Short mmCIF file of C-alpha atoms in Angstrom, two decimals:
data_model
loop_
_atom_site.label_atom_id
_atom_site.label_comp_id
_atom_site.label_asym_id
_atom_site.label_seq_id
_atom_site.Cartn_x
_atom_site.Cartn_y
_atom_site.Cartn_z
CA MET A 6 12.59 127.76 130.92
CA ALA A 7 12.41 129.49 127.42
CA SER A 8 15.32 131.60 128.41
CA GLU A 9 17.33 128.58 129.57
CA GLU A 10 16.54 126.60 126.40
CA LEU A 11 17.51 129.76 124.37
CA ALA A 12 20.75 129.99 126.05
CA GLN A 13 21.67 126.35 125.37
CA LYS A 14 20.90 126.87 121.71
CA LEU A 15 23.28 129.96 121.57
CA GLN A 16 25.88 128.07 123.31
CA ARG A 17 25.64 125.13 120.87
CA ARG A 18 25.63 127.52 118.06
CA LEU A 19 28.80 129.18 119.30
CA GLN A 20 30.47 125.76 119.61
CA LEU A 21 29.45 124.86 115.99
CA GLU A 22 30.95 128.05 114.76
CA GLU A 23 34.10 127.76 116.65
CA SER A 24 34.68 124.18 115.42
CA GLY A 25 33.88 125.19 111.95
CA ALA A 26 36.45 128.08 112.06
CA ALA A 27 39.04 125.72 113.37
CA ALA A 28 38.27 123.17 110.69
CA GLU A 29 38.70 125.95 108.10
CA GLY A 30 42.02 127.04 109.60
CA GLU A 31 43.30 123.48 109.49
CA ALA A 32 42.15 122.99 105.85
CA ALA A 33 43.77 126.24 104.99
CA ALA A 34 47.01 125.24 106.60
CA ARG A 35 46.99 121.87 104.90
CA GLY A 36 46.37 123.64 101.55
CA GLU A 37 49.36 125.93 102.02
CA GLU A 38 51.48 122.99 103.04
CA ALA A 39 50.46 120.93 100.03
CA ALA A 40 51.07 124.05 97.82
CA GLY A 41 54.55 124.40 99.25
CA ASP A 42 55.22 120.75 98.63
CA GLU A 43 53.99 120.99 95.02
CA ALA A 44 56.27 124.05 94.42
CA GLU A 45 59.13 122.28 95.86
CA ARG A 46 58.61 119.22 93.74
CA SER A 47 58.21 121.41 90.73
CA CYS A 48 61.53 123.23 91.32
CA LEU A 49 63.34 119.81 91.97
CA THR A 50 61.84 118.41 88.81
CA ALA A 51 62.89 121.54 86.80
CA SER A 52 66.39 121.32 88.21
CA ALA A 53 66.59 117.55 87.45
CA GLY A 54 65.20 118.23 83.96
CA ALA A 55 67.86 120.80 83.27
CA GLU A 56 70.61 118.67 84.49
CA LEU A 57 69.46 115.70 82.46
CA SER A 58 68.92 117.87 79.44
CA ALA A 59 72.59 119.23 79.70
CA LYS A 60 73.76 115.60 80.00
CA LEU A 61 71.81 114.50 76.92
CA CYS A 62 73.12 117.49 74.94
CA ARG A 63 76.79 116.74 75.77
CA ARG A 64 76.22 113.15 74.93
CA GLN A 65 74.84 114.20 71.55
CA ASP A 66 77.82 116.45 70.94
CA ILE A 67 80.17 113.54 71.81
CA ASN A 68 78.31 111.26 69.43
CA GLU A 69 78.40 113.86 66.69
CA GLY A 70 82.21 114.57 67.17
CA ALA A 71 81.60 118.11 68.37
CA ALA A 72 82.85 117.22 71.92
CA GLN A 73 85.34 114.78 73.33
CA PRO A 74 84.71 112.60 76.21
CA ARG A 75 86.04 113.75 79.58
CA ARG A 76 89.19 111.88 80.56
CA ALA A 77 90.39 110.96 84.00
CA ALA A 78 92.27 113.63 85.77
CA VAL A 79 95.10 111.06 86.44
CA PHE A 80 96.95 109.58 83.60
CA ASN A 81 100.34 107.95 82.91
CA PRO A 82 102.38 110.19 80.52
CA TYR A 83 104.88 107.36 80.01
CA THR A 84 102.35 104.88 78.63
CA GLU A 85 100.13 107.31 76.82
CA PHE A 86 102.94 109.23 74.88
CA LYS A 87 105.35 106.32 74.21
CA GLU A 88 107.04 108.25 71.45
CA PHE A 89 108.77 110.39 73.94
CA SER A 90 111.53 109.22 76.17
CA ARG A 91 111.19 109.57 80.05
CA ARG A 92 113.89 112.50 80.06
CA GLN A 93 111.70 114.36 77.33
CA ILE A 94 108.59 114.05 79.32
CA LYS A 95 110.32 115.17 82.56
CA ASP A 96 111.52 118.19 80.71
CA MET A 97 108.15 118.97 79.47
CA GLU A 98 106.77 118.58 83.13
CA ARG A 99 109.44 120.92 84.43
CA MET A 100 108.50 123.48 81.73
CA PHE A 101 104.78 123.00 82.47
CA ARG A 102 105.35 123.47 86.26
CA LEU A 103 107.55 126.52 85.58
CA TYR A 104 104.85 128.36 83.91
CA ASP A 105 101.93 127.23 86.01
CA SER A 106 102.35 129.97 88.38
CA GLY A 107 98.99 129.45 90.04
CA ARG A 108 99.99 125.91 91.08
CA ASP A 109 96.54 124.51 90.06
CA GLY A 110 97.82 121.99 87.48
CA TYR A 111 96.79 124.12 84.51
CA ILE A 112 98.12 126.82 82.33
CA ASP A 113 95.56 129.42 81.66
CA LEU A 114 95.53 132.08 79.05
CA MET A 115 97.63 134.64 81.03
CA GLU A 116 100.19 132.05 82.00
CA LEU A 117 100.45 131.00 78.36
CA LYS A 118 100.88 134.67 77.41
CA LEU A 119 103.82 134.94 79.78
CA MET A 120 105.29 131.64 78.49
CA MET A 121 105.28 132.79 74.74
CA GLU A 122 106.78 136.16 75.86
CA LYS A 123 109.64 134.49 77.66
CA LEU A 124 110.19 132.29 74.59
CA GLY A 125 110.50 135.44 72.51
CA ALA A 126 107.42 134.86 70.35
CA PRO A 127 104.72 137.05 72.00
CA GLN A 128 101.03 136.39 70.72
CA THR A 129 97.85 138.43 70.37
CA HIS A 130 94.97 137.67 72.73
CA LEU A 131 93.04 135.83 69.76
CA GLY A 132 96.28 133.99 68.99
CA LEU A 133 96.56 132.62 72.58
CA LYS A 134 92.99 131.65 72.48
CA ASN A 135 93.41 129.79 69.37
CA MET A 136 96.43 127.97 70.59
CA ILE A 137 94.55 126.67 73.53
CA LYS A 138 91.64 125.76 71.39
CA GLU A 139 93.81 123.40 69.25
CA VAL A 140 94.36 121.11 72.14
CA ASP A 141 91.67 122.05 74.60
CA GLU A 142 89.84 118.64 74.71
CA ASP A 143 87.55 119.35 77.70
CA PHE A 144 86.76 122.91 76.52
CA ASP A 145 87.72 124.55 79.86
CA GLY A 146 89.87 127.31 78.30
CA LYS A 147 93.08 126.20 79.79
CA LEU A 148 95.80 123.58 79.33
CA SER A 149 96.20 120.56 81.51
CA PHE A 150 99.51 118.80 81.68
CA ARG A 151 98.11 116.14 79.24
CA GLU A 152 96.94 118.76 76.87
CA PHE A 153 100.34 120.42 77.20
CA LEU A 154 101.84 117.06 75.94
CA LEU A 155 99.52 116.97 73.09
CA ILE A 156 101.26 120.06 71.82
CA PHE A 157 104.62 118.28 71.46
CA HIS A 158 102.74 115.10 70.27
CA LYS A 159 101.13 117.16 67.35
CA ALA A 160 104.47 118.84 66.50
CA ALA A 161 106.32 115.61 66.30
CA ALA A 162 103.71 114.02 64.10
CA GLY A 163 103.51 116.92 61.80
CA GLU A 164 99.90 117.92 62.68
CA LEU A 165 100.42 121.53 63.30
CA GLU A 166 100.42 124.27 60.70
CA GLU A 167 103.44 126.21 60.02
CA ASP A 168 102.02 129.36 61.21
CA SER A 169 100.45 127.76 64.49
CA GLY A 170 101.54 129.31 67.66
CA LEU A 171 101.75 125.68 69.17
CA LEU A 172 104.40 124.90 66.68
CA THR A 173 106.37 127.97 67.52
CA LEU A 174 106.12 127.02 71.31
CA ALA A 175 107.36 123.36 70.56
CA LYS A 176 110.28 124.71 68.43
CA LEU A 177 111.36 127.25 71.08
CA SER A 178 110.92 125.21 74.06
CA GLU A 179 114.38 123.55 73.71
CA ILE A 180 112.94 120.07 74.05
CA ASP A 181 113.95 118.04 70.99
CA VAL A 182 111.00 115.99 69.79
CA SER A 183 112.12 115.73 66.18
CA ILE A 184 114.15 112.48 66.30
CA GLU A 185 112.17 110.29 68.74
CA GLY A 186 109.33 107.83 68.15
CA VAL A 187 107.96 106.22 65.01
CA LYS A 188 106.39 109.19 63.30
CA GLY A 189 109.23 109.20 60.48
CA ALA A 190 108.83 105.35 59.69
CA LYS A 191 108.48 104.70 55.99
CA ASN A 192 106.79 101.20 56.40
CA PHE A 193 105.37 98.95 59.04
CA PHE A 194 108.80 97.22 59.53
CA GLU A 195 110.61 100.42 60.19
CA ALA A 196 107.85 101.44 62.63
CA LYS A 197 108.13 98.15 64.44
CA VAL A 198 112.00 98.42 64.77
CA GLN A 199 111.67 102.03 66.07
CA ALA A 200 108.95 101.11 68.64
CA LEU A 201 111.21 98.12 70.00
CA SER A 202 114.14 100.58 70.14
CA SER A 203 112.07 103.09 72.00
CA ALA A 204 110.89 100.38 74.39
CA SER A 205 114.57 99.35 74.98
CA LYS A 206 115.67 102.91 75.54
CA PHE A 207 112.78 103.41 78.07
CA GLU A 208 113.82 100.32 80.02
CA ALA A 209 117.45 101.47 79.80
CA GLU A 210 116.54 104.91 81.22
CA ILE A 211 114.51 103.15 84.10
CA LYS A 212 117.49 101.02 85.05
CA ALA A 213 119.81 104.03 84.84
CA GLU A 214 117.61 105.69 87.41
CA GLN A 215 117.44 102.63 89.64
CA ASP A 216 121.30 102.47 89.44
CA GLU A 217 121.48 106.11 90.32
CA ARG A 218 119.39 105.63 93.41
CA LYS A 219 121.39 102.65 94.39
CA ARG A 220 124.64 104.69 94.06
CA GLU A 221 123.24 107.52 96.21
CA GLU A 222 122.14 105.01 98.97
CA GLU A 223 125.59 103.49 99.05
CA GLU A 224 127.19 106.81 99.44
CA ARG A 225 124.86 107.66 102.11
CA LYS A 226 125.85 104.36 103.98
CA HIS A 227 129.51 105.11 103.62
CA ARG A 228 128.88 108.50 105.05
CA ARG A 229 127.00 107.30 108.00
CA ALA A 230 129.70 104.66 108.69
CA ALA A 231 132.47 107.24 108.52
CA PHE A 232 130.51 109.42 110.86
CA ARG A 233 130.13 106.59 113.44
CA GLU A 234 133.91 105.77 113.20
CA LEU A 235 134.68 109.35 113.84
CA LYS A 236 132.44 109.62 116.82
CA SER A 237 133.62 106.53 118.41
CA ALA A 238 137.18 107.81 118.02
CA PHE A 239 136.21 111.04 120.05
CA THR A 240 134.46 109.12 122.72
CA GLN A 241 137.34 106.64 123.63
#
């Protein structure tokens, strides 16, 4: 009887120890999982904090004038740069595309270097960096098409120094920007007259393009009609 009672006590003791070990294992697993969750939350918080800090720093730079707000990638050069005619802007666009050898919509430092060499006015590495810096509104170290147009805008407005590489670029580009727009107006009334004249010229250029397209379409219709007549003559 005593041995049977002792056996029961030992069996109960073993069960208690096994259940205690299982509980400890489960508690340890829960602790590890909680620690992992805490580490993940800490990592996410740090990442979000760094991103927020960067945004706040940029906002402060913009407010203080040390940085420019980012502009939308798509813009209308004809409405934003009204001092230039449509033909001038198209010429600038052709020049931009010619030297955008990477076809990424930007002229980087090496592409600008090649451009200046082709224009016969090679620049030093520092000179090229300074040229980009003068119009690099988004601080990405390269020229977008809008920033490229800013070169001619600043040149026409007399905002570039005589020794500026950008002024050299504008002068050697064979795009005449010296007689367009309202930059030379002596007073408000002259400016208004020139602005109206520019608008009329803009409308005239659009009409000329439309007339040219109509003329080409008429020629295509005549060619198709002549071809049909010739075809019917052979089939008879």
